[in-house]
Amino acid sequence: MTQLQFLLNDTPVTLTEVGASDTLLDHLRLTRRMTGTKEGCAEGDCGACTVLAGRLTGDGLVYEPINACIRLMASCHATHIVTIEHLRGPDGGLHPIQAAMVDHHGSQCGFCTPGIVMALYGLWMTDPGADEAAIKTALQGNICRCTGYAPIIRAAQAAGAAGGQAQDALARERAAVAERLAAMRGGRITVARGADRALIPADTDDLAAALIDEPQATLVAGATDVGLWVTKFMRDISPAIFIGHLMKEISVEGDVIRLGAGVTYSEAAPVIARHIPQAAEYWQRIGGWQVRNAGTIGANIANGSPIGDTPPLLIALDARIVLRRGADRREMPLEDFFIDYGKQDRHPGEFVEEIVIPIHRQARIAAYKITKRRDSDITAVAAGIRVDVADGTITAARLAFGGMAGTPKRARAAEAALEGQPFAEAAFDAAARAITGDFQPMTDMRASAEYRATVARNLIRRFWLEQSEPGLPVRLRLTEGV
Amino acid sequence: MKYDTAPITGQAHQDTIHDSAIKHVTGRAEYTDDLVEPTGTIHAYLGLSTCAHGRITGMDFTETLAQPGVLGVLTADDLPGVNDVSPNGKNDDPIFADGTVHFWGQPVFAVIAETRDQARRAAHKARIDYDAAPHALDPIAARDAGMGYVTDPLTLKRGDAAAAMADAPRRIEGRFAVGGQDHFYLEGQIALAIPGEDDEVALHVSTQHPSEVQHMVAHVLGVPSNAIVVNVRRMGGGFGGKETQMNLFACVAAVAAKRWHRAVKIRPDRDDDMTATGKRHDFVIDYAVGFDDDGRIRAVEGDLYARCGFSADLSGPVTDRALFHADNAYFYPDVRVSSHPMRTNTVSNTAFRGFGGPQGAIMAERMVEEIGYALGLDPLEVRKRNLYQNGQLTPYHQEVQDQILPRLIAELEETSDYQARRQAVLDWNARGGVIRKGIALTPVKFGISFTATWFNQAGALIHIYSDGSIHLNHGGTEMGQGLNTKVAQVVAEAFQCDISRIKITKTTTEKVPNTSATAASSGTDLNGMAALDAANQIKARLTAFVAENWKVAEDQVAFVPGHVRAGDQMIAFNQVIRAAYTARIQLSAAGFYKTPKIHWDRSTGQGRPFYYFAYGAAVSEVSVDTLTGEYVIDRADILHDVGRSLNPALDRGQVEGAFVQGAGWLTTEELWWDDKGRLRTHAPSTYKVPLASDRPRVFNVALADWSEATERTIKRSKAVGEPPFVLGISVFEAINMAVASVADYREPARLDAPATPERVLMAVERLRG
């Protein structure tokens, strides 16, 4: 097929001329002059462009807030894009979220407001009883510079209490929309605007074949990073193969979690919370909600960020990845995938297909993310720590860090200082001393080398304190007092 | 006969919703980029320098001009009038660099193309060569490099500070670096210029200062101001960042519009917006305070070095205001404070909510904290001992006459349970442990009025149409603060009609001329009064008409809800208007206001620059992770003075928003330049403004509802935009306390601002030794 199809509010859209780098926001604002959705930053960090993307999953039709500014058009295929213009109450008046925002004086300049309304709409549909903590989490990806957020949070609570979800248009029309989206799915789609080409494979086998044909193609999943290549660096990503709809499988067999590379952070969150509860809070601090709804774990790995939201944790858990080229697959430890800054062990025509994460039920595990601002901030230092203890002795230690080197990397000297030692403070003191030799971090706008080194040391100390006295207040908690 | 005389909706002192609230939440509020574009609209995009300081040795646009859709390039040579947008007559603020660039990111040229994307891409194809010269980024480096001042410095003095300092029983000196701040208005800079016939241009822009845009565009085009019309319906946030910074964009759009005779829009990407536009001034403050054993201040000396950037812009009044607030709320018996507006190779800094005041106030709070630690006193005790008493003089020789802080602080101390909570914090910290806590109560006394006295004027225009509908226009601009709503409330109350009868129209230089910037928290004070003046003129005519027509004495005529009462007759407002129109009564009036009583002589550093003071105080409690430097604000309690509030809901919104913005300034909002002079925190991915999860977990905000302006302000209300910003200092002080606990409060933490987790952790490590 050579046409892109999606549902925009209540209008089916068919496009034949679409470039790989066309963004949803430009389509809304420039092509359609639907100006309710705003551009604040064009990099997925302020949320003014938030819209809902509805898509069919194993659980049926799911609506999630996403950033229209870095959502590329080709990844809108077979989705239901819902913008602020679509919000109406059952009587055609204000939607309960909108009414609550008005009643609680939740807008001042109003520019962030449509995006905030859409994020809260997404929350209201899925978690009507959301408490303040859940509301703050839902708003991680939305900046308001005027209100200080207090009235917005009050409005969200009031709208949740007001209810009305069953009468909401998206609930009433769910079956019909699902049917329309299902009808849009099918074979491979190729579209272009001039030389700017996009390919949407029908399935993973089709992706494998397409990538053999065009090994230089840019792979685009959630575009939470690639979107910035387009909007900020004006890079040509053509030809681009869009894979965000593929490789969505999640399974847990015995002590192994298998995640398809296309699983988003949001989709993985429940299984992480259940089987690696020590990482649940960390997981909620990856990006903002909109980014977690779009970004995929496979792409996070494949992109080879030196910080890597998931790799430090996954390396500490001895995760492995499956790479596929055509019909050939190879599996390797995740840590071996990262060769050097910007260089990964991925051959032409190859793609990350699956992530295999062992569940260490007896291990002592922690995941730490240190940032200038708590939420929606790129990490200064990330750490995944796993220590296996048997009979009071540390039998294995995996300490992996992000932000400390050109790649996510294990702290081997610190690990060596722990392994074989009694599980006691002395071993962790030694590891904290040893880690100084593991890394030569850099100074940039996020943090100085000195800060990163000090934090890495102190996180080992934090780990010991948390493990040795579980009741001790060691970490700041957002939701309850320490 | 019964008449419905229920109270009107939207009267003054009521919680009335923002006039655009429903449009905001439905996405139907139109910002400049949302306006229907005239057919054939083209786009401009700026090309920015990639050198912090240097001579331009060559400009090659060959490749730029060959890009698809490109219509042309504008440089300094292409401006019909002057190449200057300095708001102060110093002629030091070129639109396009003329021979030399003074900071990384300075506009050098603009590309005009059919689409914005084409213009933007083409701008990156230009080749500009530089002969680089040394650069100085921070104010001390600039001082040491002999960069000089961008504008005249100021010294405020009273008594003999040096002698009093020498005589003081105790004395502390220190240096304190206070960071700047990007406005991060959600809607970036944007202008749309539509060419007209002859020399005319109409513009739609996102500016706080339409009259200045008008005058700048006229100068740059070389035409009289009467050829230019500037319109502003609303801004998506301003915060001072659109007081002067919009001028350049408007001028580029206007020049291109005339040259190609097509509508021209210009909107920078967020990164370019943050790189090329001015911010809050960072300061390095050298302070010395002399005091006695009771913590009473005897003498203060301060030198406030500001990073002004390459040109003056508003640095003169900003650094002046830093001095005006270097006392915050405290009486300095002998004082000398001096500003040093340093020229630096950075973007020219500008207005930002507080306008230098917060940077001055934080110096006072730092000194108070030093005294508290030196004497082993709760800094709050030191604060109370040094609060102004009515009759005392400020460093600029204005007598404080409306002091309410003793009562306000006492109430807040009580309602926030400050003393018990401080003890709990001390007890918590005494147990040791990783998580430390801090608590601080800080006040604000903020001077209200433009210190440039002539700016304290405003105009308004009211028409009543023959159907009784009211058209309200004034010179202020709406940037979210609710100015239009408050002014409409004033007019609704004057006519005793529902606020829904009033249409608040866009600000335009065609209706009210020579306006001042909507700034200095003065919007409602000035424009509310001007609108009231216009309303009163029409009311006077209507009163005389009704008295004559319905045959009663004028003192028997009264405006009551929805009606005019003439003796015992009640006439519906619409009916009165229809009759007045028929009787040929003028139903339109231009109102005017100028603030009384104020005067200021900069040459002597003396006068009464402020009509009155607004007051407030906040208690903040924080938890700090001493292993990583991270922190959370556990609780904040605010009691703030807005006089007799015109709209408590909107005022509370201003207080809450200002506090969080002030806390952001002092915590996570860090401007970071690399050694090449590039600002590297230029988008929300790298520049971190507060999110919902950064607001205090418990946030109690109250207005001091017993307060009433002592001066005859608009319905005895007080300005609210800027003063509560200063209350963010309480968060900073609380973090300092938590850090100081690791060394048992033997010395203050002396954090520089912003107190990023990095600065906090490094201070913890330093204090632990």
Tab-separated table of N, CA and C in Angstrom, chain B residues 76-186:
chain	number	residue	atom	x	y	z
B	76	ALA	N	22.392	43.649	8.254
B	76	ALA	CA	22.391	45.013	8.800
B	76	ALA	C	22.285	46.052	7.683
B	77	ASP	N	22.762	45.709	6.494
B	77	ASP	CA	22.731	46.678	5.393
B	77	ASP	C	21.348	46.873	4.787
B	78	ASP	N	20.415	46.001	5.155
B	78	ASP	CA	19.111	46.000	4.493
B	78	ASP	C	18.019	46.704	5.288
B	79	LEU	N	18.403	47.398	6.341
B	79	LEU	CA	17.387	48.029	7.175
B	79	LEU	C	17.180	49.470	6.703
B	80	PRO	N	15.969	49.838	6.410
B	80	PRO	CA	15.723	51.189	5.887
B	80	PRO	C	16.058	52.282	6.896
B	81	GLY	N	15.813	52.037	8.161
B	81	GLY	CA	16.081	53.045	9.187
B	81	GLY	C	17.294	52.652	10.008
B	82	VAL	N	17.171	52.744	11.318
B	82	VAL	CA	18.316	52.466	12.186
B	82	VAL	C	18.435	50.968	12.464
B	83	ASN	N	19.640	50.528	12.705
B	83	ASN	CA	19.892	49.136	13.084
B	83	ASN	C	20.005	49.074	14.602
B	84	ASP	N	18.883	49.296	15.255
B	84	ASP	CA	18.950	49.402	16.723
B	84	ASP	C	17.577	49.166	17.335
B	85	VAL	N	17.556	48.353	18.355
B	85	VAL	CA	16.313	48.188	19.122
B	85	VAL	C	16.559	48.435	20.611
B	86	SER	N	17.572	49.231	20.944
B	86	SER	CA	17.806	49.467	22.359
B	86	SER	C	16.639	50.267	22.926
B	87	PRO	N	16.112	49.828	24.060
B	87	PRO	CA	14.922	50.483	24.611
B	87	PRO	C	15.265	51.730	25.418
B	88	ASN	N	16.519	52.132	25.401
B	88	ASN	CA	16.953	53.188	26.316
B	88	ASN	C	17.678	54.321	25.600
B	89	GLY	N	17.666	54.306	24.281
B	89	GLY	CA	18.306	55.387	23.548
B	89	GLY	C	19.813	55.308	23.483
B	90	LYS	N	20.376	54.213	23.949
B	90	LYS	CA	21.839	54.113	23.944
B	90	LYS	C	22.382	53.656	22.592
B	91	ASN	N	21.487	53.247	21.716
B	91	ASN	CA	21.900	52.840	20.379
B	91	ASN	C	22.971	51.743	20.423
B	92	ASP	N	22.783	50.794	21.328
B	92	ASP	CA	23.811	49.753	21.506
B	92	ASP	C	23.258	48.353	21.265
B	93	ASP	N	22.081	48.273	20.661
B	93	ASP	CA	21.421	46.972	20.552
B	93	ASP	C	21.034	46.706	19.105
B	94	PRO	N	21.998	46.307	18.278
B	94	PRO	CA	21.683	46.117	16.863
B	94	PRO	C	20.721	44.959	16.643
B	95	ILE	N	19.910	45.075	15.606
B	95	ILE	CA	19.062	43.953	15.195
B	95	ILE	C	19.969	42.860	14.643
B	96	PHE	N	20.823	43.245	13.692
B	96	PHE	CA	21.792	42.314	13.122
B	96	PHE	C	23.186	42.819	13.456
B	97	ALA	N	24.055	41.905	13.838
B	97	ALA	CA	25.425	42.281	14.172
B	97	ALA	C	26.010	43.088	13.018
B	98	ASP	N	26.637	44.163	13.368
B	98	ASP	CA	27.187	45.051	12.348
B	98	ASP	C	28.703	45.032	12.462
B	99	GLY	N	29.323	44.071	11.833
B	99	GLY	CA	30.789	44.007	11.833
B	99	GLY	C	31.364	43.154	12.940
B	100	THR	N	30.781	43.236	14.127
B	100	THR	CA	31.322	42.506	15.267
B	100	THR	C	30.196	41.758	15.972
B	101	VAL	N	30.485	40.539	16.390
B	101	VAL	CA	29.511	39.839	17.226
B	101	VAL	C	29.994	39.871	18.672
B	102	HIS	N	29.033	39.986	19.582
B	102	HIS	CA	29.365	40.167	20.991
B	102	HIS	C	28.941	39.008	21.878
B	103	PHE	N	28.212	38.054	21.302
B	103	PHE	CA	27.908	36.835	22.076
B	103	PHE	C	27.546	35.710	21.118
B	104	TRP	N	27.701	34.498	21.600
B	104	TRP	CA	27.374	33.317	20.811
B	104	TRP	C	25.849	33.224	20.737
B	105	GLY	N	25.334	33.318	19.524
B	105	GLY	CA	23.886	33.286	19.370
B	105	GLY	C	23.303	34.630	18.983
B	106	GLN	N	24.165	35.618	18.770
B	106	GLN	CA	23.665	36.936	18.373
B	106	GLN	C	23.121	36.875	16.942
B	107	PRO	N	21.950	37.460	16.697
B	107	PRO	CA	21.432	37.481	15.335
B	107	PRO	C	22.389	38.221	14.387
B	108	VAL	N	22.660	37.583	13.262
B	108	VAL	CA	23.556	38.168	12.269
B	108	VAL	C	22.791	38.499	10.984
B	109	PHE	N	21.809	37.670	10.678
B	109	PHE	CA	21.043	37.869	9.450
B	109	PHE	C	19.710	37.152	9.612
B	110	ALA	N	18.835	37.345	8.638
B	110	ALA	CA	17.583	36.593	8.603
B	110	ALA	C	17.370	36.090	7.190
B	111	VAL	N	16.811	34.887	7.116
B	111	VAL	CA	16.450	34.324	5.819
B	111	VAL	C	14.939	34.427	5.669
B	112	ILE	N	14.502	34.810	4.491
B	112	ILE	CA	13.077	34.881	4.205
B	112	ILE	C	12.751	33.789	3.187
B	113	ALA	N	11.738	32.994	3.492
B	113	ALA	CA	11.381	31.898	2.578
B	113	ALA	C	9.880	31.668	2.617
B	114	GLU	N	9.441	30.823	1.717
B	114	GLU	CA	8.004	30.566	1.625
B	114	GLU	C	7.465	29.885	2.884
B	115	THR	N	8.260	28.973	3.458
B	115	THR	CA	7.814	28.314	4.683
B	115	THR	C	8.862	28.526	5.778
B	116	ARG	N	8.404	28.351	6.998
B	116	ARG	CA	9.320	28.504	8.122
B	116	ARG	C	10.415	27.447	8.069
B	117	ASP	N	10.026	26.237	7.716
B	117	ASP	CA	10.994	25.148	7.653
B	117	ASP	C	12.071	25.457	6.608
B	118	GLN	N	11.661	25.986	5.480
B	118	GLN	CA	12.643	26.340	4.448
B	118	GLN	C	13.581	27.437	4.933
B	119	ALA	N	13.022	28.444	5.567
B	119	ALA	CA	13.855	29.551	6.058
B	119	ALA	C	14.848	29.059	7.101
B	120	ARG	N	14.353	28.181	7.962
B	120	ARG	CA	15.211	27.683	9.041
B	120	ARG	C	16.356	26.830	8.498
B	121	ARG	N	16.015	25.944	7.602
B	121	ARG	CA	17.062	25.100	7.023
B	121	ARG	C	18.078	25.942	6.245
B	122	ALA	N	17.562	26.907	5.515
B	122	ALA	CA	18.465	27.729	4.703
B	122	ALA	C	19.389	28.569	5.576
B	123	ALA	N	18.872	29.009	6.726
B	123	ALA	CA	19.701	29.826	7.622
B	123	ALA	C	20.953	29.061	8.055
B	124	HIS	N	20.788	27.753	8.192
B	124	HIS	CA	21.937	26.945	8.618
B	124	HIS	C	22.940	26.693	7.492
B	125	LYS	N	22.605	27.128	6.280
B	125	LYS	CA	23.525	26.929	5.157
B	125	LYS	C	24.440	28.142	4.944
B	126	ALA	N	24.213	29.195	5.684
B	126	ALA	CA	25.054	30.385	5.504
B	126	ALA	C	26.446	30.127	6.069
B	127	ARG	N	27.408	30.803	5.474
B	127	ARG	CA	28.769	30.675	5.998
B	127	ARG	C	29.230	32.045	6.481
B	128	ILE	N	29.436	32.140	7.788
B	128	ILE	CA	29.907	33.392	8.377
B	128	ILE	C	31.287	33.118	8.965
B	129	ASP	N	32.241	33.933	8.604
B	129	ASP	CA	33.594	33.763	9.143
B	129	ASP	C	33.884	34.848	10.176
B	130	TYR	N	34.619	34.448	11.177
B	130	TYR	CA	34.908	35.366	12.286
B	130	TYR	C	36.404	35.421	12.557
B	131	ASP	N	36.812	36.560	12.985
B	131	ASP	CA	38.142	36.697	13.568
B	131	ASP	C	37.909	36.798	15.073
B	132	ALA	N	38.071	35.672	15.755
B	132	ALA	CA	37.642	35.590	17.154
B	132	ALA	C	38.523	36.444	18.054
B	133	ALA	N	37.881	37.063	19.033
B	133	ALA	CA	38.575	37.878	20.043
B	133	ALA	C	38.311	37.248	21.412
B	134	PRO	N	39.079	37.610	22.417
B	134	PRO	CA	38.834	37.040	23.751
B	134	PRO	C	37.432	37.415	24.251
B	135	HIS	N	36.866	36.541	25.068
B	135	HIS	CA	35.542	36.856	25.601
B	135	HIS	C	35.528	36.687	27.111
B	136	ALA	N	34.617	37.418	27.732
B	136	ALA	CA	34.420	37.311	29.182
B	136	ALA	C	32.944	37.044	29.419
B	137	LEU	N	32.662	35.987	30.158
B	137	LEU	CA	31.272	35.550	30.300
B	137	LEU	C	30.640	36.002	31.604
B	138	ASP	N	31.385	35.972	32.687
B	138	ASP	CA	30.741	36.293	33.962
B	138	ASP	C	31.194	37.662	34.446
B	139	PRO	N	30.453	38.237	35.374
B	139	PRO	CA	30.715	39.645	35.714
B	139	PRO	C	32.092	39.894	36.326
B	140	ILE	N	32.604	38.932	37.046
B	140	ILE	CA	33.919	39.147	37.658
B	140	ILE	C	35.002	39.039	36.591
B	141	ALA	N	34.849	38.049	35.701
B	141	ALA	CA	35.812	37.945	34.592
B	141	ALA	C	35.761	39.221	33.757
B	142	ALA	N	34.567	39.754	33.576
B	142	ALA	CA	34.421	40.977	32.787
B	142	ALA	C	35.088	42.162	33.489
B	143	ARG	N	34.915	42.217	34.791
B	143	ARG	CA	35.564	43.294	35.546
B	143	ARG	C	37.086	43.184	35.413
B	144	ASP	N	37.572	41.956	35.583
B	144	ASP	CA	39.023	41.761	35.519
B	144	ASP	C	39.569	42.034	34.116
B	145	ALA	N	38.701	41.805	33.109
B	145	ALA	CA	39.136	42.051	31.725
B	145	ALA	C	38.941	43.505	31.324
B	146	GLY	N	38.419	44.305	32.229
B	146	GLY	CA	38.225	45.720	31.912
B	146	GLY	C	37.137	45.971	30.884
B	147	MET	N	36.091	45.142	30.903
B	147	MET	CA	35.012	45.287	29.925
B	147	MET	C	34.157	46.526	30.175
B	148	GLY	N	34.169	47.007	31.369
B	148	GLY	CA	33.408	48.222	31.668
B	148	GLY	C	31.923	47.952	31.877
B	149	TYR	N	31.217	49.054	32.082
B	149	TYR	CA	29.784	48.982	32.362
B	149	TYR	C	28.983	49.171	31.078
B	150	VAL	N	27.795	48.566	31.024
B	150	VAL	CA	26.897	48.810	29.897
B	150	VAL	C	26.035	50.045	30.120
B	151	THR	N	25.972	50.479	31.389
B	151	THR	CA	25.133	51.621	31.726
B	151	THR	C	25.658	52.181	33.035
B	152	ASP	N	25.184	53.346	33.409
B	152	ASP	CA	25.741	53.984	34.598
B	152	ASP	C	25.421	53.186	35.864
B	153	PRO	N	26.409	52.977	36.704
B	153	PRO	CA	26.147	52.320	37.980
B	153	PRO	C	25.427	53.279	38.933
B	154	LEU	N	25.005	52.735	40.042
B	154	LEU	CA	24.293	53.549	41.039
B	154	LEU	C	24.814	53.170	42.418
B	155	THR	N	24.872	54.139	43.279
B	155	THR	CA	25.149	53.864	44.683
B	155	THR	C	24.029	54.470	45.520
B	156	LEU	N	23.500	53.670	46.441
B	156	LEU	CA	22.557	54.189	47.424
B	156	LEU	C	23.293	54.255	48.746
B	157	LYS	N	23.159	55.364	49.420
B	157	LYS	CA	23.825	55.426	50.718
B	157	LYS	C	23.053	56.311	51.684
B	158	ARG	N	23.173	55.927	52.923
B	158	ARG	CA	22.615	56.744	53.989
B	158	ARG	C	23.538	56.576	55.178
B	159	GLY	N	23.892	57.665	55.824
B	159	GLY	CA	24.843	57.587	56.925
B	159	GLY	C	26.242	57.295	56.414
B	160	ASP	N	27.063	56.785	57.300
B	160	ASP	CA	28.459	56.489	56.960
B	160	ASP	C	28.693	55.000	57.196
B	161	ALA	N	28.496	54.229	56.143
B	161	ALA	CA	28.538	52.777	56.294
B	161	ALA	C	29.918	52.298	56.722
B	162	ALA	N	30.942	52.894	56.158
B	162	ALA	CA	32.299	52.427	56.464
B	162	ALA	C	32.617	52.646	57.945
B	163	ALA	N	32.274	53.827	58.438
B	163	ALA	CA	32.550	54.125	59.855
B	163	ALA	C	31.727	53.233	60.767
B	164	ALA	N	30.440	53.063	60.427
B	164	ALA	CA	29.569	52.231	61.265
B	164	ALA	C	30.033	50.785	61.238
B	165	MET	N	30.518	50.366	60.081
B	165	MET	CA	31.024	49.000	59.963
B	165	MET	C	32.225	48.815	60.893
B	166	ALA	N	33.109	49.807	60.883
B	166	ALA	CA	34.308	49.726	61.723
B	166	ALA	C	33.942	49.698	63.198
B	167	ASP	N	32.857	50.405	63.535
B	167	ASP	CA	32.443	50.484	64.946
B	167	ASP	C	31.598	49.298	65.390
B	168	ALA	N	31.105	48.524	64.444
B	168	ALA	CA	30.163	47.456	64.808
B	168	ALA	C	30.877	46.393	65.636
B	169	PRO	N	30.183	45.860	66.664
B	169	PRO	CA	30.808	44.825	67.493
B	169	PRO	C	31.205	43.589	66.674
B	170	ARG	N	30.425	43.286	65.669
B	170	ARG	CA	30.734	42.110	64.849
B	170	ARG	C	30.609	42.475	63.383
B	171	ARG	N	31.281	41.679	62.571
B	171	ARG	CA	31.304	41.996	61.154
B	171	ARG	C	31.535	40.714	60.358
B	172	ILE	N	30.775	40.567	59.289
B	172	ILE	CA	30.934	39.402	58.409
B	172	ILE	C	31.009	39.902	56.977
B	173	GLU	N	31.904	39.289	56.217
B	173	GLU	CA	32.010	39.586	54.786
B	173	GLU	C	31.848	38.302	53.999
B	174	GLY	N	31.338	38.415	52.822
B	174	GLY	CA	31.243	37.222	51.988
B	174	GLY	C	30.993	37.560	50.541
B	175	ARG	N	31.099	36.536	49.727
B	175	ARG	CA	30.752	36.659	48.313
B	175	ARG	C	29.712	35.590	47.997
B	176	PHE	N	28.769	35.970	47.182
B	176	PHE	CA	27.597	35.139	46.937
B	176	PHE	C	27.271	35.248	45.447
B	177	ALA	N	27.288	34.124	44.754
B	177	ALA	CA	26.916	34.132	43.335
B	177	ALA	C	25.473	33.675	43.193
B	178	VAL	N	24.709	34.474	42.478
B	178	VAL	CA	23.280	34.199	42.299
B	178	VAL	C	23.015	34.056	40.806
B	179	GLY	N	22.490	32.930	40.437
B	179	GLY	CA	22.308	32.636	39.014
B	179	GLY	C	21.191	33.423	38.369
B	180	GLY	N	21.197	33.418	37.055
B	180	GLY	CA	20.126	34.041	36.288
B	180	GLY	C	18.973	33.069	36.102
B	181	GLN	N	18.145	33.346	35.122
B	181	GLN	CA	16.970	32.497	34.921
B	181	GLN	C	16.395	32.765	33.540
B	182	ASP	N	16.060	31.712	32.862
B	182	ASP	CA	15.346	31.889	31.599
B	182	ASP	C	13.853	31.956	31.881
B	183	HIS	N	13.180	32.779	31.106
B	183	HIS	CA	11.744	32.972	31.358
B	183	HIS	C	10.949	31.690	31.113
B	184	PHE	N	11.355	30.985	30.081
B	184	PHE	CA	10.599	29.816	29.641
B	184	PHE	C	9.095	30.070	29.601
B	185	TYR	N	8.728	31.230	29.016
B	185	TYR	CA	7.331	31.415	28.625
B	185	TYR	C	7.019	30.257	27.691
B	186	LEU	N	5.829	29.652	27.839
B	186	LEU	CA	5.532	28.465	27.013
B	186	LEU	C	5.404	28.832	25.541
